[in-house]
C-alpha positions as semicolon CSV with decimal commas, in nm:
position;residue;x (nm);y (nm);z (nm)
1;M;-0,011;0,010;-0,033
2;K;0,292;0,250;0,079
3;N;0,334;0,289;-0,316
4;N;-0,068;0,401;-0,367
5;L;0,039;0,652;-0,084
6;A;-0,042;0,932;-0,387
7;R;-0,388;0,742;-0,435
8;V;-0,463;0,754;-0,104
9;R;-0,399;1,166;-0,010
10;K;-0,555;1,239;-0,302
11;S;-0,894;1,080;-0,098
12;G;-0,811;1,345;0,122
13;Q;-0,625;1,062;0,377
14;K;-0,402;1,165;0,653
15;T;-0,301;0,851;0,747
16;A;-0,282;0,494;0,616
17;V;-0,296;0,128;0,731
18;C;-0,045;-0,061;0,534
19;F;0,072;-0,435;0,537
20;E;0,392;-0,639;0,522
21;F;0,332;-1,027;0,544
22;Q;0,610;-1,294;0,637
23;H;0,495;-1,512;0,319
24;P;0,495;-1,903;0,405
25;Q;0,671;-2,094;0,216
26;Q;0,517;-2,431;0,144
27;Q;0,639;-2,724;0,332
28;A;0,439;-3,051;0,236
29;G;0,422;-3,292;0,481
30;F;0,533;-3,223;0,794
31;K;0,542;-3,543;0,986
32;Q;0,703;-3,345;1,309
33;L;0,359;-3,239;1,343
34;A;0,047;-3,457;1,576
35;P;-0,249;-3,593;1,387
36;P;-0,477;-3,301;1,295
37;V;-0,829;-3,285;1,489
38;A;-1,074;-3,139;1,294
39;S;-1,197;-2,747;1,391
40;S;-0,916;-2,706;1,671
41;G;-0,689;-2,493;1,604
42;V;-0,471;-2,718;1,864
43;W;-0,251;-2,916;1,504
44;C;-0,141;-2,575;1,432
45;D;-0,048;-2,500;1,771
46;A;0,311;-2,735;1,712
47;A;0,337;-2,624;1,353
48;P;0,714;-2,386;1,281
49;M;0,634;-1,997;1,257
50;D;0,581;-1,869;0,818
51;K;0,573;-2,233;0,691
52;S;0,245;-2,317;0,529
53;V;0,268;-2,708;0,564
54;V;0,020;-2,974;0,444
55;T;-0,097;-3,264;0,458
56;R;-0,351;-3,470;0,250
57;F;-0,575;-3,408;0,419
58;A;-0,543;-3,037;0,587
59;I;-0,359;-2,744;0,534
60;C;-0,157;-2,524;0,876
61;S;-0,050;-2,222;0,812
62;V;0,099;-1,962;1,104
63;R;0,217;-1,605;0,988
64;N;0,355;-1,335;1,111
65;V;0,199;-1,002;1,013
66;L;0,336;-0,630;1,067
67;I;0,072;-0,366;1,039
68;L;0,198;-0,002;0,964
69;L;0,041;0,378;1,057
70;I;0,194;0,515;0,772
71;D;0,191;0,924;0,705
72;T;0,033;1,037;0,378
73;K;0,201;1,352;0,356
74;T;0,506;1,214;0,419
75;G;0,520;0,897;0,455
76;A;0,677;0,822;0,792
77;T;0,549;0,521;0,998
78;L;0,393;0,732;1,325
79;G;0,399;0,312;1,475
80;K;0,395;-0,051;1,468
81;A;0,167;-0,353;1,531
82;T;0,251;-0,701;1,509
83;G;0,028;-0,979;1,448
84;I;-0,037;-1,384;1,373
85;I;-0,229;-1,506;1,161
86;E;-0,307;-1,874;1,254
87;Q;-0,429;-2,104;0,936
88;E;-0,644;-2,425;0,995
89;I;-0,782;-2,615;0,743
90;D;-0,954;-2,990;0,740
91;T;-1,090;-3,230;0,507
92;A;-1,236;-3,532;0,530
93;I;-1,161;-3,868;0,292
94;S;-1,553;-3,970;0,318
95;S;-1,678;-3,601;0,360
96;V;-1,755;-3,294;0,140
97;E;-1,781;-3,064;0,426
98;F;-1,459;-2,880;0,494
99;S;-1,365;-2,634;0,796
100;E;-1,147;-2,368;0,833
101;H;-1,031;-2,194;1,213
102;L;-0,856;-1,960;1,175
103;T;-0,754;-1,706;1,487
104;F;-0,585;-1,348;1,484
105;K;-0,281;-1,215;1,796
106;L;-0,242;-0,889;1,892
107;V;0,127;-0,938;2,043
108;K;0,246;-0,605;2,051
109;S;0,131;-0,272;1,943
110;E;0,280;0,085;1,944
111;I;0,006;0,296;1,807
112;T;-0,199;0,381;2,142
113;T;-0,413;0,651;1,976
114;S;-0,711;0,439;1,946
115;A;-0,839;0,088;1,946
116;M;-0,825;-0,117;1,654
117;T;-1,051;-0,371;1,527
118;V;-1,008;-0,658;1,284
119;K;-1,256;-0,803;1,008
120;I;-1,118;-1,111;0,805
121;D;-1,266;-1,203;0,466
122;S;-1,288;-1,498;0,295
123;T;-1,387;-1,633;-0,028
124;C;-1,389;-2,023;-0,141
125;S;-1,569;-1,974;-0,512
126;V;-1,729;-1,740;-0,719
127;D;-1,945;-1,952;-0,891
128;G;-2,174;-2,110;-0,630
129;S;-1,954;-2,487;-0,622
130;C;-1,853;-2,363;-0,314
131;R;-2,098;-2,349;-0,033
132;Q;-1,977;-2,115;0,295
133;D;-2,138;-2,052;0,584
134;T;-2,227;-1,690;0,749
135;Q;-1,837;-1,531;0,790
136;P;-1,714;-1,559;1,161
137;W;-1,604;-1,207;1,123
138;S;-1,935;-1,044;0,992
139;S;-1,797;-0,740;1,175
140;P;-1,532;-0,583;1,265
141;R;-1,394;-0,690;1,572
142;P;-1,191;-0,504;1,880
143;I;-0,889;-0,661;1,973
144;T;-0,627;-0,586;2,232
145;V;-0,245;-0,636;2,282
146;G;-0,234;-0,990;2,398
147;G;-0,621;-1,071;2,282
148;S;-0,689;-1,276;2,065
149;I;-1,001;-1,347;1,793
150;D;-1,125;-1,644;1,598
151;G;-1,326;-1,771;1,422
152;T;-1,449;-2,124;1,196
153;W;-1,553;-2,142;0,824
154;T;-1,771;-2,467;0,769
155;R;-1,757;-2,463;0,374
156;S;-1,883;-2,809;0,121
157;W;-1,926;-2,888;-0,255
158;T;-2,207;-2,868;-0,416
159;G;-2,117;-3,082;-0,722
160;N;-2,208;-3,404;-0,700
161;V;-2,020;-3,550;-1,043
162;G;-1,592;-3,523;-1,114
163;H;-1,407;-3,344;-0,887
164;K;-1,357;-2,967;-0,834
165;E;-1,017;-2,688;-0,650
166;F;-1,087;-2,438;-0,485
167;L;-0,849;-2,179;-0,402
168;I;-0,956;-2,018;-0,125
169;D;-0,883;-1,649;-0,074
170;Y;-0,888;-1,435;0,248
171;A;-0,878;-1,029;0,335
172;I;-0,809;-0,856;0,650
173;T;-0,882;-0,512;0,697
174;V;-0,740;-0,328;1,010
175;S;-0,927;-0,015;1,147
176;M;-0,691;0,247;1,416
177;A;-0,687;0,606;1,409
178;G;-0,961;0,691;1,218
179;T;-0,833;0,568;0,901
180;S;-0,866;0,145;0,776
181;G;-0,631;-0,098;0,482
182;T;-0,682;-0,408;0,352
183;A;-0,453;-0,712;0,251
184;R;-0,592;-1,031;0,068
185;W;-0,384;-1,364;0,020
186;G;-0,414;-1,704;-0,111
187;G;-0,599;-1,634;-0,403
188;N;-0,416;-1,637;-0,814
189;G;-0,201;-1,377;-0,802
190;Q;-0,214;-1,298;-0,399
191;P;0,077;-1,420;-0,187
192;G;0,113;-1,773;-0,061
193;G;-0,174;-1,839;-0,357
194;G;-0,177;-2,224;-0,442
195;Q;-0,143;-2,291;-0,041
196;Y;-0,508;-2,243;0,051
197;K;-0,638;-2,557;-0,258
198;V;-0,845;-2,805;-0,123
199;R;-1,024;-3,018;-0,409
200;C;-1,332;-3,233;-0,395
201;D;-1,386;-3,521;-0,565
202;N;-1,688;-3,788;-0,683
203;E;-1,448;-4,000;-0,891
204;F;-1,450;-4,386;-0,599
205;A;-1,767;-4,578;-0,622
206;T;-1,736;-4,563;-0,205
207;Y;-1,841;-4,190;-0,128
208;A;-1,714;-3,843;-0,246
209;G;-1,440;-3,667;-0,023
210;C;-1,222;-3,323;-0,044
211;V;-0,824;-3,399;0,002
212;V;-0,526;-3,118;-0,021
213;P;-0,367;-3,213;-0,322
214;A;-0,035;-3,036;-0,304
215;A;0,024;-3,274;-0,113
216;I;0,261;-3,556;-0,309
217;M;0,191;-3,922;-0,077
218;T;0,445;-4,183;-0,065
219;L;0,392;-4,529;-0,130
220;D;0,593;-4,760;0,149
221;V;0,661;-5,060;-0,040
222;N;0,594;-5,336;0,226
223;P;0,916;-5,519;0,359
224;I;0,715;-5,786;0,418
225;Y;0,702;-5,807;-0,048
226;S;1,104;-5,831;-0,047
227;G;1,134;-5,984;-0,419
228;A;0,932;-5,656;-0,518
229;R;1,083;-5,398;-0,280
230;K;1,418;-5,524;-0,373
231;Y;1,346;-5,509;-0,778
232;I;1,193;-5,110;-0,758
233;A;1,469;-5,041;-0,514
234;A;1,736;-5,172;-0,816
235;A;1,479;-5,018;-1,084
236;Q;1,530;-4,709;-0,939
237;E;1,883;-4,634;-0,855
238;S;2,014;-4,769;-1,164
239;M;1,742;-4,628;-1,388
240;N;1,904;-4,270;-1,479
241;T;1,571;-4,090;-1,393
242;H;1,488;-4,268;-1,094
243;P;1,127;-4,256;-1,175
244;G;0,907;-4,215;-0,820
245;W;1,196;-4,188;-0,560
246;E;1,183;-3,908;-0,354
247;G;1,504;-3,680;-0,378
248;H;1,636;-3,784;-0,708
249;G;1,415;-3,814;-0,945
250;Q;1,091;-3,704;-1,041
251;P;0,728;-3,823;-0,844
252;L;0,469;-4,058;-1,099
253;H;0,186;-4,023;-1,171
254;R;-0,178;-4,195;-1,136
255;E;-0,258;-4,378;-1,498
256;A;-0,656;-4,424;-1,438
257;S;-0,768;-4,542;-1,709
258;K;-0,838;-4,882;-1,759
259;L;-0,785;-4,931;-2,056
260;E;-0,414;-4,765;-2,106
261;G;-0,306;-4,924;-1,732
262;G;-0,421;-5,260;-1,939
263;M;-0,232;-5,173;-2,261
264;N;0,094;-5,023;-2,066
265;R;0,143;-5,429;-1,932
266;S;0,053;-5,591;-2,260
267;V;0,301;-5,373;-2,408
268;I;0,623;-5,435;-2,102
269;C;0,514;-5,766;-2,069
270;D;0,452;-5,908;-2,374
271;G;0,565;-6,217;-2,553
272;T;0,961;-6,157;-2,512
273;F;0,897;-6,218;-2,121
274;R;1,022;-6,511;-1,961
275;E;0,941;-6,653;-1,654
276;S;1,281;-6,752;-1,421
277;S;1,327;-7,122;-1,308
278;S;1,435;-6,988;-0,977
279;T;1,091;-6,742;-0,879
280;P;0,948;-6,946;-0,651
281;P;0,567;-7,006;-0,853
282;P;0,331;-6,901;-0,895
283;V;0,533;-6,642;-1,110
284;Q;0,395;-6,335;-1,300
285;C;0,588;-6,035;-1,470
286;D;0,593;-5,742;-1,236
287;E;0,686;-5,441;-1,418
288;W;0,836;-5,059;-1,357
289;P;0,736;-4,814;-1,354
290;F;0,384;-4,889;-1,245
291;A;0,158;-4,977;-1,496
292;G;-0,088;-4,802;-1,326
293;S;0,132;-4,481;-1,404
294;K;0,162;-4,242;-1,681
295;E;0,522;-4,311;-1,613
296;S;0,468;-4,653;-1,767
297;G;0,703;-4,723;-2,075
298;R;0,473;-4,765;-2,281
299;S;0,397;-4,424;-2,287
300;Q;0,724;-4,357;-2,308
301;G;0,781;-4,542;-2,633
302;V;0,898;-4,806;-2,565
303;K;0,750;-5,105;-2,802
304;S;0,823;-5,423;-2,645
305;G;0,928;-5,539;-2,219
306;A;1,232;-5,655;-2,433
307;E;1,326;-5,286;-2,401
308;C;1,343;-5,244;-2,081
309;Q;1,549;-5,340;-1,735
310;Q;1,562;-5,788;-1,716
311;Y;1,530;-5,856;-1,329
312;F;1,424;-6,209;-1,136
313;V;1,372;-6,287;-0,768
314;Y;1,467;-6,640;-0,682
315;A;1,467;-6,804;-0,295
316;T;1,677;-6,758;-0,070
317;T;1,773;-6,716;0,277
318;D;1,793;-6,392;0,497
319;S;2,086;-6,383;0,819
320;S;1,893;-6,522;1,060
321;G;1,801;-6,807;0,835
322;A;1,474;-6,663;0,740
323;P;1,375;-6,758;0,400
324;T;1,360;-6,394;0,172
325;L;1,361;-6,355;-0,184
326;G;1,712;-6,239;-0,385
327;L;1,781;-6,019;-0,685
328;M;1,947;-6,080;-0,960
329;W;1,986;-5,916;-1,305
330;P;2,138;-5,978;-1,664
331;G;2,510;-5,990;-1,591
332;F;2,480;-5,945;-1,214
333;L;2,739;-6,164;-1,147
334;Q;3,007;-6,049;-1,389
335;G;2,948;-5,729;-1,177
336;M;2,752;-5,499;-1,422
337;M;2,453;-5,267;-1,314
338;P;2,101;-5,264;-1,539
339;S;2,095;-5,021;-1,834
340;P;2,061;-4,639;-1,723
341;T;1,890;-4,567;-1,979
342;A;1,682;-4,793;-2,010
343;K;1,299;-4,626;-1,940
344;C;1,149;-4,933;-1,826
345;A;1,200;-5,271;-1,571
346;R;1,044;-5,559;-1,582
347;A;1,148;-5,903;-1,321
348;S;1,016;-6,267;-1,297
349;M;0,813;-6,191;-1,024
350;T;0,592;-6,371;-0,708
351;K;0,275;-6,374;-0,754
352;F;0,265;-6,276;-0,396
353;D;0,454;-5,924;-0,393
354;N;0,321;-5,840;-0,736
355;E;-0,013;-5,894;-0,629
356;G;0,016;-5,740;-0,270
357;V;0,196;-5,427;-0,357
358;G;-0,056;-5,379;-0,657
359;G;-0,294;-5,471;-0,369
360;D;-0,135;-5,164;-0,158
361;F;-0,148;-4,904;-0,353
362;G;-0,535;-4,969;-0,556
363;R;-0,629;-4,926;-0,171
364;L;-0,395;-4,619;-0,127
365;I;-0,539;-4,507;-0,454
366;Q;-0,889;-4,537;-0,235
367;K;-0,735;-4,348;0,043
368;W;-0,555;-4,056;-0,063
369;R;-0,830;-4,012;-0,318
370;L;-0,571;-3,994;-0,610
371;I;-0,731;-3,898;-0,910
372;D;-0,572;-3,920;-1,241
373;N;-0,304;-3,716;-1,297
374;D;-0,175;-3,669;-0,962
375;P;0,141;-3,766;-0,823
376;F;0,306;-3,988;-0,630
377;W;0,635;-4,135;-0,424
378;V;0,793;-4,460;-0,420
379;N;0,969;-4,543;-0,146
380;S;1,134;-4,929;-0,162
381;G;1,451;-4,786;0,019
382;A;1,638;-4,708;-0,232
383;G;1,988;-4,616;-0,158
384;L;2,008;-4,833;0,159
385;P;2,149;-5,195;0,181
386;W;1,854;-5,471;0,038
């Protein structure tokens, strides 16, 4: 607002209220925080300052705001006040209703000439696709140093087909010393834009629900599927694109089309696939990246699984003598690694491991409400000793 002082001065105002925000840096999946409690404000109390923290079902933002009383003629600062804005948005896997608890705390103020009032407005959609209850700040509310005011919005998606994203925006208006000022955040083109986004969908048969799409989830390959875990780790480590390996490559993206997924699988696990006699039966062809991902070899132009890295699992025992699965590939005994430029991998895998990992992924698709093209990571223990 300092840049608009000339305009404000021409309107006859001698003073103006300006804002300086600390814009939270997004920090997805902040695992040190306790699970959120809907509309409680408790979860955000453990959040780091000036961070926007997201999980798949919640957003927490705690930010500092500096409020300045400015002389419109000279541009001099007549006084300062500092506050904290704390927001917590909670969604649910099985509900199109989501809530937000917002608190404004006035930490200190040098401005003692008059009382301060605060009003916060919010909009979740302009097209009626998001219904929002009465604003918790329907009118300006007084506040004094050390005090806080809060309120809760309840919002809901009004649609019932497909999915809809809501980029929620906010406006804070502070009045004091006979003048007022307004600052906005959250919406398109506003500070923090994209950090207050909720998506609701009805694309799963069981129920509709809402998530925070900014949170990229991770499929942990269960160690019980030792063969699949070693195989995916070897492929992630050796392929120069490191597909799905967080911190090394790019996430995978869900392919929701069963037709596309089936075609992906038929190309990678085509007639050139041969079961290994060392793999405990029943044996299946296991492809990487998943056929149910946009990164499948077929999607990258692969015409046959013969172009992929080749692996096979075999029965062995671990250091304690317990049965487990080992992993080998052509050239293993000669100390050679699979081709780093390959766009895919396939393995002679036990049915137990192949279908086990696939079943876990399918259940997490439902739990996380992963719609078409949603990103996800796969943690196979890559980078760790097998």
